[in-house]
PDB file of C-alpha atoms and ligand atoms in Angstrom:
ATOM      1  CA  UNK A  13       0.000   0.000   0.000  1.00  0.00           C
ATOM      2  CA  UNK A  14       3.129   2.518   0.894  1.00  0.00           C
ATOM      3  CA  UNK A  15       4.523   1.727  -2.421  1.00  0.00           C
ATOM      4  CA  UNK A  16       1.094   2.585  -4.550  1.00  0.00           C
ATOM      5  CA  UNK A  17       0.794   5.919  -1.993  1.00  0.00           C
ATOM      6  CA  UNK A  18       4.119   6.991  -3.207  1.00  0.00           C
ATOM      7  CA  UNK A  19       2.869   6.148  -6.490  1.00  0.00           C
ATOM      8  CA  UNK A  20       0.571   8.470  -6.661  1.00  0.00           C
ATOM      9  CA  UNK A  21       2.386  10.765  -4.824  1.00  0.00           C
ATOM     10  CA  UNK A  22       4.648  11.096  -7.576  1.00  0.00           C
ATOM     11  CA  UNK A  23       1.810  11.971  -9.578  1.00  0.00           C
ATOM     12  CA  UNK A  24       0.455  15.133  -7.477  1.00  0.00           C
ATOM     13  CA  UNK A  25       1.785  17.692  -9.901  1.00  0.00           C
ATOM     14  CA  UNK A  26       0.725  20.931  -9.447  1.00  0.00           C
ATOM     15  CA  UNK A  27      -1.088  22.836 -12.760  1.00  0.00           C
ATOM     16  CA  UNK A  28       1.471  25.725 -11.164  1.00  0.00           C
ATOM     17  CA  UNK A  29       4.855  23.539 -11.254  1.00  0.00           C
ATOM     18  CA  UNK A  30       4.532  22.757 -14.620  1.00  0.00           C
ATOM     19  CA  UNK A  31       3.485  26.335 -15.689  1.00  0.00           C
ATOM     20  CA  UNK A  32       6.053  28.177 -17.145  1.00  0.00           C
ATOM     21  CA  UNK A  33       7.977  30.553 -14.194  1.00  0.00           C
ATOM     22  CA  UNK A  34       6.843  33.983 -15.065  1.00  0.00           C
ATOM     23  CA  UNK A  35       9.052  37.439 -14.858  1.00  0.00           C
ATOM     24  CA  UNK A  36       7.891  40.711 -14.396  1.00  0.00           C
ATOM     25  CA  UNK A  37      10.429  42.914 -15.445  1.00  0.00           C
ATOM     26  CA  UNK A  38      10.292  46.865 -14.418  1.00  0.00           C
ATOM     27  CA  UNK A  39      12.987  49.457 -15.859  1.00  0.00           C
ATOM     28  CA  UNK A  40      13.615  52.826 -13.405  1.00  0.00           C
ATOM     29  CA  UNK A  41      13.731  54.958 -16.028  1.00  0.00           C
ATOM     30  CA  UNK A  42      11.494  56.273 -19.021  1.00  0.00           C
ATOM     31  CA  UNK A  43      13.936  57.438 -20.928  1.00  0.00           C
ATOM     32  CA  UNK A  44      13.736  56.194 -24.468  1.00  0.00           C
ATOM     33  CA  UNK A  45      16.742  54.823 -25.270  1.00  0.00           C
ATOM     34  CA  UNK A  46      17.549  53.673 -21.571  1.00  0.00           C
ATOM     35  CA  UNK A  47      20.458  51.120 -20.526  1.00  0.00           C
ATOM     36  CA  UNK A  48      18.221  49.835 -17.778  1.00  0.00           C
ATOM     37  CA  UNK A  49      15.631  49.426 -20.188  1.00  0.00           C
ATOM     38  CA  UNK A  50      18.200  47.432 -22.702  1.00  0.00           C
ATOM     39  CA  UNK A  51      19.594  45.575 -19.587  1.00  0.00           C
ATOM     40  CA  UNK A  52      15.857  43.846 -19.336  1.00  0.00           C
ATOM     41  CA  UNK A  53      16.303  43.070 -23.047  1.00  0.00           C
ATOM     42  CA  UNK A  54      19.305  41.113 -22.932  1.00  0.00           C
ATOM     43  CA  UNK A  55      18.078  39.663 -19.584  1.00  0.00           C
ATOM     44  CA  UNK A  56      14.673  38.432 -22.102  1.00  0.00           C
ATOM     45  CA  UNK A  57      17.459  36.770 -24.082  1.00  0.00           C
ATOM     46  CA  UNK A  58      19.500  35.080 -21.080  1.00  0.00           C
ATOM     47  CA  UNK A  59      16.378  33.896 -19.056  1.00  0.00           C
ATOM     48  CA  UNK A  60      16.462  29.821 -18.254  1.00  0.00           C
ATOM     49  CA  UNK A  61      13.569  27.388 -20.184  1.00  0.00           C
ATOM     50  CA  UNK A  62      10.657  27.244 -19.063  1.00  0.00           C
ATOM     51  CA  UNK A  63      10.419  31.285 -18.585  1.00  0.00           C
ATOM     52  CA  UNK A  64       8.720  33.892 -19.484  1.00  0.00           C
ATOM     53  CA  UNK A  65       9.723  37.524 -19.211  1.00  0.00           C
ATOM     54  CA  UNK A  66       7.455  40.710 -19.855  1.00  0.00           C
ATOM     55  CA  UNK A  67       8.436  44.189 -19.290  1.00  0.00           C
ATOM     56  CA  UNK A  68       6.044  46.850 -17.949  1.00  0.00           C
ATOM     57  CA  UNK A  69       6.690  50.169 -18.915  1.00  0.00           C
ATOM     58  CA  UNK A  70       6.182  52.512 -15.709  1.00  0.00           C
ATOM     59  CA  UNK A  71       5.124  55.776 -18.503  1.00  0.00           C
ATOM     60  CA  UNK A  72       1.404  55.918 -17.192  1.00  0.00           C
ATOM     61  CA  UNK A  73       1.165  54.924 -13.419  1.00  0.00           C
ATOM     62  CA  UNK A  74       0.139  58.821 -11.937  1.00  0.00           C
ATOM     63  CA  UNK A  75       1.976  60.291  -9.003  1.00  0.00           C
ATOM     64  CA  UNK A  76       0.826  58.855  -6.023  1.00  0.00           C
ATOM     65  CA  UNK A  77      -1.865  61.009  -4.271  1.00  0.00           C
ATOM     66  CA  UNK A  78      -3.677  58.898  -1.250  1.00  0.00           C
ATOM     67  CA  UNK A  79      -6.772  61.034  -1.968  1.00  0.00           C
ATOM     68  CA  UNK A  80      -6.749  59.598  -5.222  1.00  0.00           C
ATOM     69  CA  UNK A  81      -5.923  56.045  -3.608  1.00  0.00           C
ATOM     70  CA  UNK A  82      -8.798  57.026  -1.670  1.00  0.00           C
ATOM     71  CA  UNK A  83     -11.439  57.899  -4.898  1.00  0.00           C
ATOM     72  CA  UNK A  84     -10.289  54.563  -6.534  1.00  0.00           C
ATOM     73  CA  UNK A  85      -6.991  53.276  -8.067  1.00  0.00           C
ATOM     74  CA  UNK A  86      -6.101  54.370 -11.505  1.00  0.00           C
ATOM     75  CA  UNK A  87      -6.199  51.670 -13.974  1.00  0.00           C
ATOM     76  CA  UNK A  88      -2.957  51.563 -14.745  1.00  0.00           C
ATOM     77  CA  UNK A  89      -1.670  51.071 -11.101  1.00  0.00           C
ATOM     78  CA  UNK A  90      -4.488  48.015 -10.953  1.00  0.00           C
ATOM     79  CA  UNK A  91      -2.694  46.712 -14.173  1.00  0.00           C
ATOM     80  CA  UNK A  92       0.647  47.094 -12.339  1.00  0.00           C
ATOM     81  CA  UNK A  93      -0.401  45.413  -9.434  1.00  0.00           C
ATOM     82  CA  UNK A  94      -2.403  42.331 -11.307  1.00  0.00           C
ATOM     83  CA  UNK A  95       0.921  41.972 -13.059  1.00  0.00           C
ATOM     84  CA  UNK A  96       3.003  41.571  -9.881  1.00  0.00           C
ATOM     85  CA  UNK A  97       0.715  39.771  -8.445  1.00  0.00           C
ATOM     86  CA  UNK A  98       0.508  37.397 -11.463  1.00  0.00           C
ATOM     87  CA  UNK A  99       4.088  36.910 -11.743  1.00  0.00           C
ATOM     88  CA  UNK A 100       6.291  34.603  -9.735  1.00  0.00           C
ATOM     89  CA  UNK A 101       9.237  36.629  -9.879  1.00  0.00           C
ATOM     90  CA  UNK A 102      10.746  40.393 -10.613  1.00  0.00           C
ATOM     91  CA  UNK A 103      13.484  41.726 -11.978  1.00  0.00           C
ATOM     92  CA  UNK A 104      14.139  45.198 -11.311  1.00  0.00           C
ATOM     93  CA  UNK A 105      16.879  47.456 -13.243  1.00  0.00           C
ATOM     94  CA  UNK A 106      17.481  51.103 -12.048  1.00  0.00           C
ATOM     95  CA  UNK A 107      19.222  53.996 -12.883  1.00  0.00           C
ATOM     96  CA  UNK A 108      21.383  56.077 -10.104  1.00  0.00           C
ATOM     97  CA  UNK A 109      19.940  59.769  -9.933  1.00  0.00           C
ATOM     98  CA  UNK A 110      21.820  61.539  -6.779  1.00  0.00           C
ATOM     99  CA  UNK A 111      23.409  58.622  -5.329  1.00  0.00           C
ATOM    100  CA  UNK A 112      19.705  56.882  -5.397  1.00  0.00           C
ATOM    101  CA  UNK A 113      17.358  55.162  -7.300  1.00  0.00           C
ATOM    102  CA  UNK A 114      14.725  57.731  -9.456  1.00  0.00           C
ATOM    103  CA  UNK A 115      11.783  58.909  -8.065  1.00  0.00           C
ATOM    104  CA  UNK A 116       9.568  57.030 -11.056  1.00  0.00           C
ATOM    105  CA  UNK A 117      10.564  53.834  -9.620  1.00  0.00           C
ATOM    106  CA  UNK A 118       9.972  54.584  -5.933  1.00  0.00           C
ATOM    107  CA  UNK A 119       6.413  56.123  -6.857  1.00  0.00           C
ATOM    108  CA  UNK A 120       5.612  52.890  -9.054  1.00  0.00           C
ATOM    109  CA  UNK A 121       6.657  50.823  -5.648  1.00  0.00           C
ATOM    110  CA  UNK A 122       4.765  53.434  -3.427  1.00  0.00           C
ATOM    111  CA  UNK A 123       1.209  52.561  -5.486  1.00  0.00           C
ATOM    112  CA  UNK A 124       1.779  48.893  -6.060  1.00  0.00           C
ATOM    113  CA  UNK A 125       2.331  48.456  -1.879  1.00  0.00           C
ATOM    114  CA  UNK A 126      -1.548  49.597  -1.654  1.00  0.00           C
ATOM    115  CA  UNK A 127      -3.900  49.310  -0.122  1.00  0.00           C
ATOM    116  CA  UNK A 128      -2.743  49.107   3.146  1.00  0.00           C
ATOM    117  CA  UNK A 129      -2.402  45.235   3.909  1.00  0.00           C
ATOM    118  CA  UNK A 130      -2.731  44.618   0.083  1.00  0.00           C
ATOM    119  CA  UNK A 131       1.195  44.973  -0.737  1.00  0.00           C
ATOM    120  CA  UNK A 132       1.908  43.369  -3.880  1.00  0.00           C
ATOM    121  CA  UNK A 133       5.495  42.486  -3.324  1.00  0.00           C
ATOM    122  CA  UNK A 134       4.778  40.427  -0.231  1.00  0.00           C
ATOM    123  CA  UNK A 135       6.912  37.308  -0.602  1.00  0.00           C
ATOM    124  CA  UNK A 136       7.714  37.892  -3.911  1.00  0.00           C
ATOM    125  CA  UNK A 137      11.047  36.673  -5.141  1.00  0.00           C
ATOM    126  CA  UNK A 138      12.845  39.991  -6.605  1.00  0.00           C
ATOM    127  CA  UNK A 139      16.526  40.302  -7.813  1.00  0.00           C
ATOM    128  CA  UNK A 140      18.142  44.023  -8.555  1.00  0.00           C
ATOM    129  CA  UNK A 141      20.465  45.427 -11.122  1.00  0.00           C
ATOM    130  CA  UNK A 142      21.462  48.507 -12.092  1.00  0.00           C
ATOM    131  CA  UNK A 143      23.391  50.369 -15.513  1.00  0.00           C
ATOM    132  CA  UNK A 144      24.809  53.728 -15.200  1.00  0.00           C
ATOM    133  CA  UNK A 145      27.278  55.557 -17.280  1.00  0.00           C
ATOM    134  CA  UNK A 146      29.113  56.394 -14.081  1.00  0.00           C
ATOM    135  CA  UNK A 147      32.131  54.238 -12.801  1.00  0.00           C
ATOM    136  CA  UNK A 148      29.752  52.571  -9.653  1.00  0.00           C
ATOM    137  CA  UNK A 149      27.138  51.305 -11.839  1.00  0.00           C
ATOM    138  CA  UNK A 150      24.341  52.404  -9.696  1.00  0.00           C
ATOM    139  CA  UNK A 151      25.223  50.317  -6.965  1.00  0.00           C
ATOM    140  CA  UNK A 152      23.926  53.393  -4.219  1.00  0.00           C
ATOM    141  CA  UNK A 153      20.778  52.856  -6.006  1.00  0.00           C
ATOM    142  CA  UNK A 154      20.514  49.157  -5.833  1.00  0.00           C
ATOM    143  CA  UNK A 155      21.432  49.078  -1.988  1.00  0.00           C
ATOM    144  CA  UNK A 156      18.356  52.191  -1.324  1.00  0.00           C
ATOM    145  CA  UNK A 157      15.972  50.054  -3.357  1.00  0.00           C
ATOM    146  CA  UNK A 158      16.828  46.550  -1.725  1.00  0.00           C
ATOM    147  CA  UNK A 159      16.212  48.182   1.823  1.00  0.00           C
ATOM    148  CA  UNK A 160      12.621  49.314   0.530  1.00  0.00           C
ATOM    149  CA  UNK A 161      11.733  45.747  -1.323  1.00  0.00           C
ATOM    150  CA  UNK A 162      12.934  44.329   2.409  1.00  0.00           C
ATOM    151  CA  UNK A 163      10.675  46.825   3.923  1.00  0.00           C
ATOM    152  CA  UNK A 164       7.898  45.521   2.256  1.00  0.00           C
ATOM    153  CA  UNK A 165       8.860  42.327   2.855  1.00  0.00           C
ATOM    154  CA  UNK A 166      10.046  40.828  -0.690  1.00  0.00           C
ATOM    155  CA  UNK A 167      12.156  37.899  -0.915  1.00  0.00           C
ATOM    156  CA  UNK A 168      15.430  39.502  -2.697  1.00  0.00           C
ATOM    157  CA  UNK A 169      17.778  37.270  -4.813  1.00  0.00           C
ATOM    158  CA  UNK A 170      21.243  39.087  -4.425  1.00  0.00           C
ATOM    159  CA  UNK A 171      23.267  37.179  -6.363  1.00  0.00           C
ATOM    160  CA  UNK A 172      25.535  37.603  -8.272  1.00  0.00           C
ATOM    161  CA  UNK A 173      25.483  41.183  -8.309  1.00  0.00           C
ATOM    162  CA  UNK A 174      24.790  42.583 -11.980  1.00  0.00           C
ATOM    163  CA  UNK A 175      26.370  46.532 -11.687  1.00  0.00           C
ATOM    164  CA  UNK A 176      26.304  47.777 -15.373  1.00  0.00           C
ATOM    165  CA  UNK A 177      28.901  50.814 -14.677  1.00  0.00           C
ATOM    166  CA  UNK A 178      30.229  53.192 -17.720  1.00  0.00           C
ATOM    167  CA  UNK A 179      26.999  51.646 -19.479  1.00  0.00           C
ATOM    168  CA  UNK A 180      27.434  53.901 -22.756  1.00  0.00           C
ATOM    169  CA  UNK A 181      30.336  51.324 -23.700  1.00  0.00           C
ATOM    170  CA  UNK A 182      28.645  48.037 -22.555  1.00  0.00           C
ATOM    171  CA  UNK A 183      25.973  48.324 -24.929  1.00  0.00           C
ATOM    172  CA  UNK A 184      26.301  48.509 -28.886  1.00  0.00           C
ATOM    173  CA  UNK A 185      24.339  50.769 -31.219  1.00  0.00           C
ATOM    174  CA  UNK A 186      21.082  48.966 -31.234  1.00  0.00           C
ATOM    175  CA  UNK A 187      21.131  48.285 -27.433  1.00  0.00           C
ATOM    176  CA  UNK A 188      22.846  45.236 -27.454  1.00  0.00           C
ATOM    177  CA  UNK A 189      24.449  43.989 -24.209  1.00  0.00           C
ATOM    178  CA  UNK A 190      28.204  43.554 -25.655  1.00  0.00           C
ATOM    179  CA  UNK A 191      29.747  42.961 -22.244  1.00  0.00           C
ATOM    180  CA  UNK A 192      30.348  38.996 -21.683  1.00  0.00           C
ATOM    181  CA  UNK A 193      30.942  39.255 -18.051  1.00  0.00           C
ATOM    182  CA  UNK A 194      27.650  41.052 -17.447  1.00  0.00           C
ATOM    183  CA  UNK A 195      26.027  38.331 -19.628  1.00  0.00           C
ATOM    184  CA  UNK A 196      27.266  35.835 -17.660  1.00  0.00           C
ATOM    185  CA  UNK A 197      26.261  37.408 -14.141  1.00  0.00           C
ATOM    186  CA  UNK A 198      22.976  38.195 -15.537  1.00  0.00           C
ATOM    187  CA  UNK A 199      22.654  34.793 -16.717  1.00  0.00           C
ATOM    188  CA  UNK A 200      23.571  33.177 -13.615  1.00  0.00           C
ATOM    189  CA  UNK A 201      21.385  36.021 -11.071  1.00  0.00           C
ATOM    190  CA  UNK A 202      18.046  35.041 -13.477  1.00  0.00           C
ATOM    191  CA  UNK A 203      18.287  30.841 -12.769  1.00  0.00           C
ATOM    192  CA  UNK A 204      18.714  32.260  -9.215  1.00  0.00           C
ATOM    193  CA  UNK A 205      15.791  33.760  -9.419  1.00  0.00           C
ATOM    194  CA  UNK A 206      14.169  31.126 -10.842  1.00  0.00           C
ATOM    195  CA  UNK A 207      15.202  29.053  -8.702  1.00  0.00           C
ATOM    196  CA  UNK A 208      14.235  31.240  -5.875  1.00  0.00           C
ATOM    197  CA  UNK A 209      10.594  31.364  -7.587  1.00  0.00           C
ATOM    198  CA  UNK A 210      10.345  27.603  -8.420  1.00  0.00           C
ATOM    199  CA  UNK A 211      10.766  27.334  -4.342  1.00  0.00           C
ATOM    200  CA  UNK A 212       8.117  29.836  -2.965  1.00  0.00           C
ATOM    201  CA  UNK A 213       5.022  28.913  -1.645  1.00  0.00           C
ATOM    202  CA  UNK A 214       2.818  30.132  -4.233  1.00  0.00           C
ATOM    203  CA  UNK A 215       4.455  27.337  -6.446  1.00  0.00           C
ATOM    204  CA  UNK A 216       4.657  24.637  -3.880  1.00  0.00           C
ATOM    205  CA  UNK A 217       1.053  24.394  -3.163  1.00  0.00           C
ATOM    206  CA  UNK A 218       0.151  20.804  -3.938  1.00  0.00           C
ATOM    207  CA  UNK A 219      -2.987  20.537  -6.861  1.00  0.00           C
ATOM    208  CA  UNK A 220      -4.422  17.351  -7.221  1.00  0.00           C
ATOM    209  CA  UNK A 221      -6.580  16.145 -10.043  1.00  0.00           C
ATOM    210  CA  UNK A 222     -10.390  15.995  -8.838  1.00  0.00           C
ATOM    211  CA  UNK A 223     -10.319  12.362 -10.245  1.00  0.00           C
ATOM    212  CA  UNK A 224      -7.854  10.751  -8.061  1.00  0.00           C
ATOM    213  CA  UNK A 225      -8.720  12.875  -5.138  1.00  0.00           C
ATOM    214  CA  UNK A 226     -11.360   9.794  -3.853  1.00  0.00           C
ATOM    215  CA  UNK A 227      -8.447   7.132  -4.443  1.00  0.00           C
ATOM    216  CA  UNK A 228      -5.703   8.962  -2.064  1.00  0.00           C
ATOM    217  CA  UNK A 229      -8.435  10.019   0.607  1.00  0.00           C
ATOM    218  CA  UNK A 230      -9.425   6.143   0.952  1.00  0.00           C
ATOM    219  CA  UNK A 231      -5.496   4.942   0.689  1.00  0.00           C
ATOM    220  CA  UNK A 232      -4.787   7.737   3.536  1.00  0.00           C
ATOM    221  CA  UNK A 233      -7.742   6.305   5.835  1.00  0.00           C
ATOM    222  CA  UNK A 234      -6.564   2.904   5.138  1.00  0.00           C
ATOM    223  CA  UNK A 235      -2.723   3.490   6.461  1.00  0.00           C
ATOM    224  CA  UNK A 236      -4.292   5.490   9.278  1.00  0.00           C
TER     225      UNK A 236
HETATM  226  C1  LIG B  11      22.252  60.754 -13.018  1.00  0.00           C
HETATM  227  N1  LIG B  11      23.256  59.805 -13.215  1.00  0.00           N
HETATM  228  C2  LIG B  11      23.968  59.304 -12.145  1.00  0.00           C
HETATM  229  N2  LIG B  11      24.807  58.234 -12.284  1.00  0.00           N
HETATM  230  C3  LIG B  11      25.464  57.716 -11.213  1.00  0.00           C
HETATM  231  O1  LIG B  11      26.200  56.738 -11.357  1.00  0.00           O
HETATM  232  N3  LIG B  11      25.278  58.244  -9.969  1.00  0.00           N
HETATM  233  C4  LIG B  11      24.460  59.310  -9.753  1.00  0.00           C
HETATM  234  O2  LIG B  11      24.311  59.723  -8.619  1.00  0.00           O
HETATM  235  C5  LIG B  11      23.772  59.865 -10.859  1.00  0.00           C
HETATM  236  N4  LIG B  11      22.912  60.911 -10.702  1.00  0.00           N
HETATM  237  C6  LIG B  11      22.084  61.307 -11.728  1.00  0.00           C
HETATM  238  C7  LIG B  11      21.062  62.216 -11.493  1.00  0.00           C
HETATM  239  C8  LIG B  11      20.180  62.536 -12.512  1.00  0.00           C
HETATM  240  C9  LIG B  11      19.029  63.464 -12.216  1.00  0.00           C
HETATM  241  C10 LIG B  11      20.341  61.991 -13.788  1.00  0.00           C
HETATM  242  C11 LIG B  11      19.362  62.320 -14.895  1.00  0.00           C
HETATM  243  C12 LIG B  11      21.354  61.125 -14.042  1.00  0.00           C
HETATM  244  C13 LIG B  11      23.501  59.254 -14.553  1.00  0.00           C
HETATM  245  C14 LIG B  11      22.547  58.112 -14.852  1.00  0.00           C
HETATM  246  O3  LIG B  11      22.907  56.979 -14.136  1.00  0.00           O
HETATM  247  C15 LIG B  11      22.554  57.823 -16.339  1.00  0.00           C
HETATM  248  O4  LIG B  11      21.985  58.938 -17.001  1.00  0.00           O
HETATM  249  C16 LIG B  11      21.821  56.560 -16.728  1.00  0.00           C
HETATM  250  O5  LIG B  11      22.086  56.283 -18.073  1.00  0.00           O
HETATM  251  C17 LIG B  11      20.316  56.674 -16.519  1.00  0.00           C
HETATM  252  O6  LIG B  11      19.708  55.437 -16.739  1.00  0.00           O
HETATM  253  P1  LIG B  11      18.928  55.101 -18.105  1.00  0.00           P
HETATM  254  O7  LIG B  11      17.944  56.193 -18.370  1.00  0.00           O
HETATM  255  O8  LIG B  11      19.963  55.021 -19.191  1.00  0.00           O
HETATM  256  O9  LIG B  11      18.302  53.783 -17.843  1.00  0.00           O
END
């Protein structure tokens, strides 16, 4: 009886672990021809199997206004938040502006950790990197926005770190990432996340099949 229990055991997949592990990726800047934005693009090309990335473009979540929280969310901060929610992972690239991460970003994260008790990065696996065309690569602005994700209780995946520093020369004409040791950091920090994702709760939870639920009740009262 143990041997047809682990038997079907083996069977319990879950409709989520064989799902393909999803990526939200978010650039801190708006610019249009942004190295934070092209560091997501490479990142789309280095990403394990069985992975999707998306990128969502912060250019129409409002400045936050808790009156306006208050009225009702704008539409495009529900969208933001369904798509956080919806994802088992995030990948977060940010400029430095004045030693810290751009006011865009932290106004994105500000929305998307509302309602009160409604944060959507709660438990969420998310991993950091930064490209600036200075010599530190943003890395003030990585360590400002990793003690906010912790605030708000995210899980973060810190390595290895990916600091894209004098970016204007890591990054060909078409935005390209040229730079093989930030390919193979970024490479290595996204099956980390992945990883990291494959192992949170939200993808642990057992489904079974309604069909075979009957058959494991009666073999569990059985050994009992
Ligand atoms: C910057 N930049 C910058 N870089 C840096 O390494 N440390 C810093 O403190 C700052 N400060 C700063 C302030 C402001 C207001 C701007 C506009 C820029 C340079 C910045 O990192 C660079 O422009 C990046 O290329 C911006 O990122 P995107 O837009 O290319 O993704």
């Amino acid at each position: 009886m143990a041997d047809s229990m682990i038997e079907l055991r083996s069977n319990e997949t879950t409709a989520e672990s064989r799902s393909p592990i999803r990526i939200l990726a978010v650039a801190g800047s708006l610019r249009e021809h942004s190295f934070n934005r092209m560091l997501l693009q490479a990142a789309s090309n280095l990403i394990p199997s069985s992975t999707e990335l998306e990128i969502f473009d912060l250019d129409a979540i409002p400045l936050y206004n808790q009156d306006t929280e208050a009225l009702a969310f704008p539409e495009a901060v529900k969208a933001f938040k369904r798509k956080i929610e919806a994802a088992d992972a995030l990948l977060i690239s940010t400029p430095e502006y004045n030693h810290s991460y751009p006011g865009v970003l932290k106004n994105a994260i500000d929305w998307a950790s509302r309602p009160y008790g409604k944060n959507s990065f709660d438990g969420k696996p998310v991993a950091v990197v930064s490209a600036s065309t200075g010599i530190f690569g943003g890395i003030a602005a990585q360590d400002h926005l990793k003690q906010v994700l912790l605030a708000l209780n995210a899980r973060l995946v810190t390595n290895p770190p990916v600091i894209v520093s004098s970016a204007g020369q890591k990054f060909d004409e078409h935005g390209r990432l040229l730079d093989v040791g930030t390919q193979q950091f970024l490479t290595q920090l996204l099956a980390n996340l992945v990883n990291a994702a494959r192992q949170s709760p939200r993808r642990q939870q057992t489904f079974v099949a309604p069909a075979i639920r009957p058959i494991i009740a009666s073999i569990r009262r059985s050994e009992e």
